[in-house]
Coordinates of C-alpha atoms in Angstrom, one line a residue:
X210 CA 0.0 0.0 0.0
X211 CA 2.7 2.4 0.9
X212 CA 4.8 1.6 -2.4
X213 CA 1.2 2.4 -4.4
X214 CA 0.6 6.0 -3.0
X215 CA 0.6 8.5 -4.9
X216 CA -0.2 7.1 -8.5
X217 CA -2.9 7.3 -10.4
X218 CA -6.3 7.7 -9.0
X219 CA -9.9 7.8 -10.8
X220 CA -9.0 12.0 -10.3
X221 CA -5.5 12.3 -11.7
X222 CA -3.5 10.3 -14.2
X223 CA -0.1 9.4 -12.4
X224 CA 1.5 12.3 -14.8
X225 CA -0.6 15.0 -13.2
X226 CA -0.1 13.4 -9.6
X227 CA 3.6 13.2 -10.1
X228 CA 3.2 17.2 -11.1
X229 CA 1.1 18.1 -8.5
X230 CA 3.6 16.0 -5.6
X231 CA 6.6 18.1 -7.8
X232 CA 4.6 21.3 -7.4
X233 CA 4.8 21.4 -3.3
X234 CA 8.4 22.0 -3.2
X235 CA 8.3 19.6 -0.3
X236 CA 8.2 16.6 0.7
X237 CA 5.3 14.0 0.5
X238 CA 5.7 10.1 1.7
X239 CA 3.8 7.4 2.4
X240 CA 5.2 4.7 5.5
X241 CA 3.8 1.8 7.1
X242 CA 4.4 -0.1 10.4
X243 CA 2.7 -2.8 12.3
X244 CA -0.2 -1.3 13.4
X245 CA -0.1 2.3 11.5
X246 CA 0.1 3.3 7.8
X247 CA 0.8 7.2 7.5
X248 CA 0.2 9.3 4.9
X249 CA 2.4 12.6 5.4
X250 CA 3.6 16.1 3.5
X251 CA 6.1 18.6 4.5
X252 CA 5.8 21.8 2.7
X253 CA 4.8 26.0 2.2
X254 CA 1.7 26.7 4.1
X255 CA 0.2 27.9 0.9
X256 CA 0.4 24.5 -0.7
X257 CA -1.7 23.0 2.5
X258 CA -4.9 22.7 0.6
X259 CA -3.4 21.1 -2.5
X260 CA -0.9 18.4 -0.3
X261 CA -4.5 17.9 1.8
X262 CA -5.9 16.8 -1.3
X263 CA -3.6 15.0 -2.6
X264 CA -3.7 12.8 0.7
X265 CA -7.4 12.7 0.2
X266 CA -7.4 11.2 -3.7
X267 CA -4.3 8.8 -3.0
X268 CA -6.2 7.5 0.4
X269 CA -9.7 7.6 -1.3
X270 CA -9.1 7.1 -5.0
X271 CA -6.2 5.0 -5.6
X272 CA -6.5 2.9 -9.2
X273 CA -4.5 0.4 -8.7
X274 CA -3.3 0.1 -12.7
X275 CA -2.0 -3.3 -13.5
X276 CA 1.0 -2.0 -14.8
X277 CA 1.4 0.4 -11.7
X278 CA 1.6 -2.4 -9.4
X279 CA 3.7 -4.6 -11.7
X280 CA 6.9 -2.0 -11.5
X281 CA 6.3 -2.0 -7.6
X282 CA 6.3 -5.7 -7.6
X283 CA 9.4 -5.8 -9.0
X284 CA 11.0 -2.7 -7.1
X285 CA 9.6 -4.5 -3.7
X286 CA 10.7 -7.8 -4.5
X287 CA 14.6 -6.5 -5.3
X288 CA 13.6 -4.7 -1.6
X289 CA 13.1 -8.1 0.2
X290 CA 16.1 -9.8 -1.2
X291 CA 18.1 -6.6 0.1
X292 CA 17.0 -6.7 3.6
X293 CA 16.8 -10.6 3.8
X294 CA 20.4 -10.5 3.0
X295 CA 21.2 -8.1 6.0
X296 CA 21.1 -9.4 9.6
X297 CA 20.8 -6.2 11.1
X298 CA 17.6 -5.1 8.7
X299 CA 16.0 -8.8 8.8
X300 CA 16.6 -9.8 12.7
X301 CA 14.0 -7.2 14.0
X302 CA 11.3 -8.2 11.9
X303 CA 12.0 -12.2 12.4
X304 CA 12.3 -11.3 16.4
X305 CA 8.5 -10.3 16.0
X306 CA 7.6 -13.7 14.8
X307 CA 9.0 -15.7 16.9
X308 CA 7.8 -13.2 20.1
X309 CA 4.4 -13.4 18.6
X310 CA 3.6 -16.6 16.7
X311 CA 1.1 -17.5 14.1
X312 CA -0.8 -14.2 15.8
X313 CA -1.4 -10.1 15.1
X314 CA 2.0 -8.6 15.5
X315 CA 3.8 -11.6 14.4
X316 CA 2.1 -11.7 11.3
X317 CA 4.9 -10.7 8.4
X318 CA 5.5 -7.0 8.0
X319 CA 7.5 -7.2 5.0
X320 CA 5.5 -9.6 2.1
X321 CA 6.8 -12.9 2.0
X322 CA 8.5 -12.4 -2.1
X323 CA 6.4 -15.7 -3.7
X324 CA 3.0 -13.8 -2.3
X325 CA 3.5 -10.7 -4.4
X326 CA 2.4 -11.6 -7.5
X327 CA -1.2 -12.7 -5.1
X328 CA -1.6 -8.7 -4.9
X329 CA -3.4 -7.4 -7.0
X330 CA -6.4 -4.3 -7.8
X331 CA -9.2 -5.8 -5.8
X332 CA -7.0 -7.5 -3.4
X333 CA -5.8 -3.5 -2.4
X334 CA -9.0 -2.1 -3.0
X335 CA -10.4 -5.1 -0.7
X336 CA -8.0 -3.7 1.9
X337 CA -9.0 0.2 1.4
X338 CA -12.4 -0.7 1.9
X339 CA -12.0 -2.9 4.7
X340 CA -9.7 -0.3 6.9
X341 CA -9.3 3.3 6.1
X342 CA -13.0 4.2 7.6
X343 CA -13.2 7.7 8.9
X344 CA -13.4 6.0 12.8
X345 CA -9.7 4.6 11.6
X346 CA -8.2 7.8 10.9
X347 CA -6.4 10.6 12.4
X348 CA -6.0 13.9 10.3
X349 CA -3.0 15.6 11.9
X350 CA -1.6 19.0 11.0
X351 CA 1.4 21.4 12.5
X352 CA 2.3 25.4 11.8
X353 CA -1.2 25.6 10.6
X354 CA -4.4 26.8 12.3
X355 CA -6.7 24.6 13.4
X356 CA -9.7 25.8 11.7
X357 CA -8.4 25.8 8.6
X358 CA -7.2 22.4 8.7
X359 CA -10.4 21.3 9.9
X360 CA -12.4 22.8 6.9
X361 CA -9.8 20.9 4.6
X362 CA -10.7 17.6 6.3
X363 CA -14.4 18.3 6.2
X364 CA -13.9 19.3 3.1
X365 CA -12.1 16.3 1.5
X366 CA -12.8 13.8 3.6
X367 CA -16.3 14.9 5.1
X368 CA -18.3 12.4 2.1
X369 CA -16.7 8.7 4.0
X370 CA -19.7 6.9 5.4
X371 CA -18.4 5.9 9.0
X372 CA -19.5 2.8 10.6
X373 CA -20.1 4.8 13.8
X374 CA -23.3 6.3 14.8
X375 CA -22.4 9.7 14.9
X376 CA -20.4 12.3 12.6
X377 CA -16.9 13.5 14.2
X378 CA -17.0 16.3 15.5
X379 CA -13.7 17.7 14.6
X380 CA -14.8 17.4 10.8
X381 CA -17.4 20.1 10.9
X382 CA -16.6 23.3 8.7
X383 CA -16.7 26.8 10.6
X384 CA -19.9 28.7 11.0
X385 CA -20.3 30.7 8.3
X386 CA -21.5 33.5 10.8
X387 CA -18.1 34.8 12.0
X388 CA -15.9 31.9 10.9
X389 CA -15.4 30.9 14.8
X390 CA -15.0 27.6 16.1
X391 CA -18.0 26.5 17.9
X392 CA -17.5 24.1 21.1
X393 CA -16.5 20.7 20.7
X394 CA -17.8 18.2 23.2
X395 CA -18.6 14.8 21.5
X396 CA -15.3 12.4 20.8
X397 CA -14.5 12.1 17.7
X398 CA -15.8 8.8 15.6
X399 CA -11.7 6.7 15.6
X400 CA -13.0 6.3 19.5
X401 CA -16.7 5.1 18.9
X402 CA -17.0 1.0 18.3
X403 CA -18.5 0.4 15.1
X404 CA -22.3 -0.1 14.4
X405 CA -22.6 -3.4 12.3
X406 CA -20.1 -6.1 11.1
X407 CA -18.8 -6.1 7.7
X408 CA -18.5 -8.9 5.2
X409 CA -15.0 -11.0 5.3
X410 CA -12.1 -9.5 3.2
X411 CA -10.6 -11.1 0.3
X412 CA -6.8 -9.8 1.7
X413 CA -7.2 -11.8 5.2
X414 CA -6.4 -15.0 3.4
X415 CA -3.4 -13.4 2.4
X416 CA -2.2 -12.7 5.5
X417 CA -2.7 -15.7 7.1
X418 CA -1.1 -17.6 4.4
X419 CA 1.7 -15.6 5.0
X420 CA 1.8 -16.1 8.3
X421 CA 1.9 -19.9 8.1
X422 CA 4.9 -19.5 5.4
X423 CA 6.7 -18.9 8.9
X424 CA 5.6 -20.6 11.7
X425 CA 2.9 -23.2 10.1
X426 CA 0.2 -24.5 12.5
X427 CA -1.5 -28.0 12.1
X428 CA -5.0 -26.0 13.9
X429 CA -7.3 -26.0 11.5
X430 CA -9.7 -22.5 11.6
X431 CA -13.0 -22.7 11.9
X432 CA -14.0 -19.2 10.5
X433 CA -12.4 -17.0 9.0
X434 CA -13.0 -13.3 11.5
X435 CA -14.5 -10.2 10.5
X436 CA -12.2 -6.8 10.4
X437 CA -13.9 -6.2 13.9
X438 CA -12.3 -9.4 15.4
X439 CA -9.0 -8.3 13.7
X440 CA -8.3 -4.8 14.1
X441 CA -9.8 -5.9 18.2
X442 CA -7.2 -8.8 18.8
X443 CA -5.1 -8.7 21.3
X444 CA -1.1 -9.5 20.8
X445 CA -0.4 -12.5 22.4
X446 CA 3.3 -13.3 23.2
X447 CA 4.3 -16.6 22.5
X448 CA 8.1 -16.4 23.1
X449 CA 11.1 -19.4 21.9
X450 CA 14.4 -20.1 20.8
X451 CA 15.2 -20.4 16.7
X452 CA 18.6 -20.6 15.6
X453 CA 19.3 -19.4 11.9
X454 CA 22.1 -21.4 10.1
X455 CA 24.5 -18.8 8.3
X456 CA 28.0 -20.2 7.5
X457 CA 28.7 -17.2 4.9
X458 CA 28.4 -14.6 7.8
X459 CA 31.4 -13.2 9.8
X460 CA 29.4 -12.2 12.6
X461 CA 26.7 -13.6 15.0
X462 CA 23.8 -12.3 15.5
X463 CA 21.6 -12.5 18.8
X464 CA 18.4 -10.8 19.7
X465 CA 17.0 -11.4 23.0
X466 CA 13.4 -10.0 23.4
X467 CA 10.7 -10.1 26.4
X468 CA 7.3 -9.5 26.9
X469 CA 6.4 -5.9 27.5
X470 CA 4.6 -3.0 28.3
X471 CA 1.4 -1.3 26.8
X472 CA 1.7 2.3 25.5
X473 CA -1.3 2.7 28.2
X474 CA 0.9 0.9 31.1
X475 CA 2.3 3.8 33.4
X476 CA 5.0 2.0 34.1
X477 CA 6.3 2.2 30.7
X478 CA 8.0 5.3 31.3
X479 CA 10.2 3.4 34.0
X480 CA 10.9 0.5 31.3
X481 CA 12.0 3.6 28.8
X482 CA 14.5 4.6 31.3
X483 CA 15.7 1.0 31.5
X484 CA 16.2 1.3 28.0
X485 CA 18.5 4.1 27.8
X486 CA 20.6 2.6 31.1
X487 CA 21.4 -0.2 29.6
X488 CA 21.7 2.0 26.6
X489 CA 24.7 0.6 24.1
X490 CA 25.7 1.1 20.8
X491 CA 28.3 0.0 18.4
X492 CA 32.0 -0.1 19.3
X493 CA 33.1 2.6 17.1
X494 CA 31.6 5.7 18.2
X495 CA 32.6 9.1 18.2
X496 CA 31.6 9.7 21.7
X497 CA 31.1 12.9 23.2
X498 CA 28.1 14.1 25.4
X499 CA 24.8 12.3 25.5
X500 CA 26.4 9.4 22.9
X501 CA 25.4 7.2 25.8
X502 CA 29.2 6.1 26.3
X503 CA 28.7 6.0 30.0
X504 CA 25.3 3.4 30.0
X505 CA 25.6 0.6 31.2
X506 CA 26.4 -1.9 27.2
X507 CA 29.3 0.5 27.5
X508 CA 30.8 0.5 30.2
X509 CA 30.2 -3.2 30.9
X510 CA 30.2 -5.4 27.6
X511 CA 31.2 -3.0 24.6
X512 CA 34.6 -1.5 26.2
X513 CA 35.5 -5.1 28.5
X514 CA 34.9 -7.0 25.5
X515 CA 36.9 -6.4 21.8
X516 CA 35.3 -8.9 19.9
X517 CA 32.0 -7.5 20.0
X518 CA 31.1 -5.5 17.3
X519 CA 27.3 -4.0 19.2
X520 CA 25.3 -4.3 21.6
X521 CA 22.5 -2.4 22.3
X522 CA 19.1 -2.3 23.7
X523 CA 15.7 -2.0 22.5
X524 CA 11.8 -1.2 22.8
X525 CA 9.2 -1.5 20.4
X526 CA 6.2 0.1 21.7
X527 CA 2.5 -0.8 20.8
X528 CA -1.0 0.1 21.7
X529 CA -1.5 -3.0 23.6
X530 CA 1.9 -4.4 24.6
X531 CA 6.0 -3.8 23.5
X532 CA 8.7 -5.6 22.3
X533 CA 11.9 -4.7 24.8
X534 CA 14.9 -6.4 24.9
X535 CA 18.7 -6.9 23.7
X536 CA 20.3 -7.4 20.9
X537 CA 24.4 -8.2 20.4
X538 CA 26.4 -8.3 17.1
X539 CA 30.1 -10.5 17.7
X540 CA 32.8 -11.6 15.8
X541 CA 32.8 -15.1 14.6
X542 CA 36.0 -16.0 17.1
X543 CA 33.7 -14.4 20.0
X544 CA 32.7 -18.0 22.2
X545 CA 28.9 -18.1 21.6
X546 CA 28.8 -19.7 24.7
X547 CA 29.4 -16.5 26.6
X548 CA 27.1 -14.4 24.8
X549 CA 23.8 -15.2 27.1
X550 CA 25.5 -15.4 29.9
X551 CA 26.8 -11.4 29.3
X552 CA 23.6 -10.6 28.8
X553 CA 21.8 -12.5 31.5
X554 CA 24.1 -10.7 33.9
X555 CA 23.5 -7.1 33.0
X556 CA 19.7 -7.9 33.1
X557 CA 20.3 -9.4 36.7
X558 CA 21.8 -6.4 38.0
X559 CA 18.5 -4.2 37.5
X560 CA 16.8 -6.8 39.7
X561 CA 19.3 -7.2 42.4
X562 CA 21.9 -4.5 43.0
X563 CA 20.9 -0.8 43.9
X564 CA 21.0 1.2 41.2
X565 CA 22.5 4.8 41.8
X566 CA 21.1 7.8 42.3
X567 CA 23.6 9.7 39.9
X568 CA 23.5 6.9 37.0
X569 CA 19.4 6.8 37.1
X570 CA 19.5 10.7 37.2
X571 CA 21.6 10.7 34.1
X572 CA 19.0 8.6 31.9
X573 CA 15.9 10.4 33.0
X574 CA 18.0 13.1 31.6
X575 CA 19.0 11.7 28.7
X576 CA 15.5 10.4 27.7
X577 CA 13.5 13.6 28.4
X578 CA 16.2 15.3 26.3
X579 CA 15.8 13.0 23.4
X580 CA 12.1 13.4 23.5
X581 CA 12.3 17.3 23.8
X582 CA 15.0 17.8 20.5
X583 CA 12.9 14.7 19.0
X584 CA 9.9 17.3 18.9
X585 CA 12.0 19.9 17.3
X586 CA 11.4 18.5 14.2
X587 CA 8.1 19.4 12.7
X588 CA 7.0 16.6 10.6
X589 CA 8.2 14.5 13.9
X590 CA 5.7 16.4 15.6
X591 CA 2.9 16.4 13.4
X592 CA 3.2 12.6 13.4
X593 CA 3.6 12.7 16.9
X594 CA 0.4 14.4 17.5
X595 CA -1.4 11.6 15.0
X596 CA -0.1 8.8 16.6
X597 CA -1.3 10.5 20.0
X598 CA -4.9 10.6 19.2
X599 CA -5.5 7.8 17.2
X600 CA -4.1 6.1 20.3
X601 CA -4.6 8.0 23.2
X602 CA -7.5 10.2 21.7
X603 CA -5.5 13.3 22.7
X604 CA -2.2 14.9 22.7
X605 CA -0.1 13.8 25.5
X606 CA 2.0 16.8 26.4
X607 CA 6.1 16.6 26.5
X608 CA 5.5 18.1 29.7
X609 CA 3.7 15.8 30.8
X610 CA 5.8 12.6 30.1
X611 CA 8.8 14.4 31.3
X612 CA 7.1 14.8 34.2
X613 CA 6.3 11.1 34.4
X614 CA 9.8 10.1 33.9
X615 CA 11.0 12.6 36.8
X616 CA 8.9 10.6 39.3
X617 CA 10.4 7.0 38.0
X618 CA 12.8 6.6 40.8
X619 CA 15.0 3.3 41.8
X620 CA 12.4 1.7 43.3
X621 CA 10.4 1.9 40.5
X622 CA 13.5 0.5 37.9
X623 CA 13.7 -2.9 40.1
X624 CA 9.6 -3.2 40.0
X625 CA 9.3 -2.8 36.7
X626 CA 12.6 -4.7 35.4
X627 CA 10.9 -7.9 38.0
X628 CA 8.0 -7.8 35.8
X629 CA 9.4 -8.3 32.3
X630 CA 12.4 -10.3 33.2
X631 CA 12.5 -11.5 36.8
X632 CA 10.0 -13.0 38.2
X633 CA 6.6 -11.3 36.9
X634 CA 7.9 -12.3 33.7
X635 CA 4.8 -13.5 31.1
X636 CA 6.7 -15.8 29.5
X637 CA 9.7 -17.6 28.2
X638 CA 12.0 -14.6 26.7
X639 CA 12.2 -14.7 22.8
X640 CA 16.0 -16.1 21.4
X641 CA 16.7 -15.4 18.1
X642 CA 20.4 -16.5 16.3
X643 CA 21.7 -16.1 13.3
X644 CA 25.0 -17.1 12.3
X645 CA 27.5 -19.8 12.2
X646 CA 27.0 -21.8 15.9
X647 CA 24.0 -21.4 18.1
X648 CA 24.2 -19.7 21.4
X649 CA 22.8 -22.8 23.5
X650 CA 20.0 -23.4 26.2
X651 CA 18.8 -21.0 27.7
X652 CA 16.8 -22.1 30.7
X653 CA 19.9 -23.0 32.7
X654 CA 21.8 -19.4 32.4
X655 CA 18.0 -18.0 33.4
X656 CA 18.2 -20.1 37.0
X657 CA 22.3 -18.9 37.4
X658 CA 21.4 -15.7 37.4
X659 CA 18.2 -15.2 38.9
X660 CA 15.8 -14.6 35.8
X661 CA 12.1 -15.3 35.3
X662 CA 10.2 -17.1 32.5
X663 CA 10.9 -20.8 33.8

């Protein structure tokens, strides 16, 4: 979907769309991730209500020409062989189907190549029909009034029949009277439940087929489920240990994932701060302040130990649960024996040494920093905003997460790291190798050093 945005629609040959894109002087893109597919323009306030409807004919009126989707077929599938050929672009997205088997966020974000040529027209427009409803979407805008970006919704978008019972109110155009915005009470329709089931989608078969090209189940379904049941299902986290056999590669791989926290889940602005004390990186870095060269992948693995190459952690964060973890990158001479055993260790040490006070003051800083200059950027914050209301149904203020992350003391960092790996953990963690020897069992270094998930 994001590779056929902005082509040809039933208003605009893909000539006058690649003109019109051209004319902004900006920049207009189209990205997708595992629960979100953003539509997003960067350019002169005066060309807002042509990029507006420009989003509004892609999202609405997309063609879907044969011979449209036959040049990105062949530009995506050079794109899969790309990434599956680099560990360091495949591993994340292979970690997510092994945390989350044969279910929602485990399901394949990048198309498995021999289901490609299974897309086609009504497949996508199958898939437009099914998801992008007006209760689905979020129109965000930044360095722009209001008002006048909610007259260019109303105005482009205002004619999509919503499944909800009631019109959003943020898509009403301003009295005519004085041109003021009236009062806004109602939520808006992307938080209402929908009024009536729709018929199956041809695309779901699709997805589940792809799904079983990884991790095939002998469960037969019964019934195939509606949108509803989809875009409603829970992640559940499944967890396990796969090896991947690569004699050609120089380095070894290891990702080490655990069960998380929701975007909802107060404490996840305690687990953040985990995230940047462990911190990490590669072990060629220019340094400096706020490179992180004092957390704890530093100071502990990257500078004790020359043979790795990174080590890091990280935290993918969902509506309804995350993905945090570890990941390490070594040399083929590195013993793979040692590597969860490193790793085990520094993870042991959030749950049973004191943490102190200067180090934990350092990565609230850090983090409220990073979100602060993050926000700098405007089309970082205009998708920050969307992303905020579609999930939250509001803005959540920086202020207000840095004041949230203030509060997180050390009390808080040994609580929280007990629930995802010590002994609150959901369960078992999520090992994923790729290279020439596998790292070994796991259970055992887990009881050594005091870890949950058994």
């Amino acid at each position: 979907m994001d590779r056929m945005a902005f082509k040809t629609t039933t208003n605009r040959s893909g000539e006058e769309m690649s003109s019109a894109v051209d004319s902004l002087g900006g920049q207009i893109l189209c990205s997708s991730s595992r629960e979100t597919i953003m539509y997003q323009s960067s350019h002169f306030h005066s060309a807002t209500p042509t990029a507006v409807s420009l989003l509004a004919d892609t999202v609405q009126n997309a063609a879907f020409l044969p011979e449209e989707l036959e040049t990105v077929r062949d530009g995506a599938a050079y794109e899969i062989r790309e990434i599956n050929a680099k560990p360091e672009l495949v591993m994340p997205e292979l970690l997510h189907q092994l945390a989350y088997q044969n279910n929602t966020l485990g399901n394949p974000l990048l198309c498995p190549e021999e289901r490609l040529d299974v897309i086609n027209g009504d497949l996508l427009r199958e898939y437009v029909k099914t998801w992008y409803r007006p209760e689905r979407i979020v129109i965000a805008g930044a360095g722009m009034e209001h008002q006048e970006l909610v007259d260019l919704a109303y105005k482009h978008f205002g004619d999509m029949k919503a499944t909800a019972s009631a019109p959003s109110p943020l898509l009403q155009p301003s009295p005519s009277t004085n041109g003021a915005s009236s009062s806004r009470t109602n939520p808006p329709t992307h938080l209402l439940p929908p009024s009536s089931p729709a018929s199956p989608s041809l695309y779901k078969t699709i997805t589940t087929a792809a799904t079983s090209l990884f991790h095939p189940s002998p469960m037969q379904t019964t019934a195939e489920p509606t949108w509803q049941e989809l875009a409603a299902a829970k992640a559940r986290y499944t967890g396990g240990h796969q090896f991947i056999y690569r004699p050609d590669l120089d380095m070894t791989h290891v990702y080490l994932g655990f069960d998380g926290l929701s975007i909802h889940d107060e404490d996840i602005y305690a687990l953040a701060t985990i995230q940047i004390l462990l911190g990490g990186g590669g072990s060629f870095s220019a340094g400096g302040p706020g490179k992180g060269m004092y957390s704890r992948l530093y100071t502990h693995v990257l500078n004790l130990h020359s043979s790795i190459d990174h080590c890091s952690a990280f935290h993918h964060i969902y509506n309804d649960t995350s993905l945090f973890g570890l990941q390490l990158v070594s040399h083929a001479h590195h013993p793979v024996s040692s590597i969860l055993p490193l790793l085990a260790h520094q993870l042991s040490l959030l749950l049973y040494h004191p943490i102190p006070r200067t180090e934990l003051s350092r990565a609230k800083n850090q983090l409220m920093s990073s979100l602060v200059m993050a926000l700098e950027s405007r089309s970082v914050e205009v998708e920050d905003l969307g992303r905020q209301v579609l999930v939250h149904g509001r803005k959540v203020s920086v202020q207000e997460m840095c004041e949230k992350i203030a509060r997180v003391d050390a009390a808080d960092i040994k609580r929280v790291a007990g629930r995802i790996f010590g002994g609150g953990m959901s369960g078992p963690p999520s090992v994923l190798v790729m290279g020439k020897k596998d790292v070994g069992e796991w259970a055992g270094v887990w009881r050594k050093y005091g870890l949950g998930g058994l």
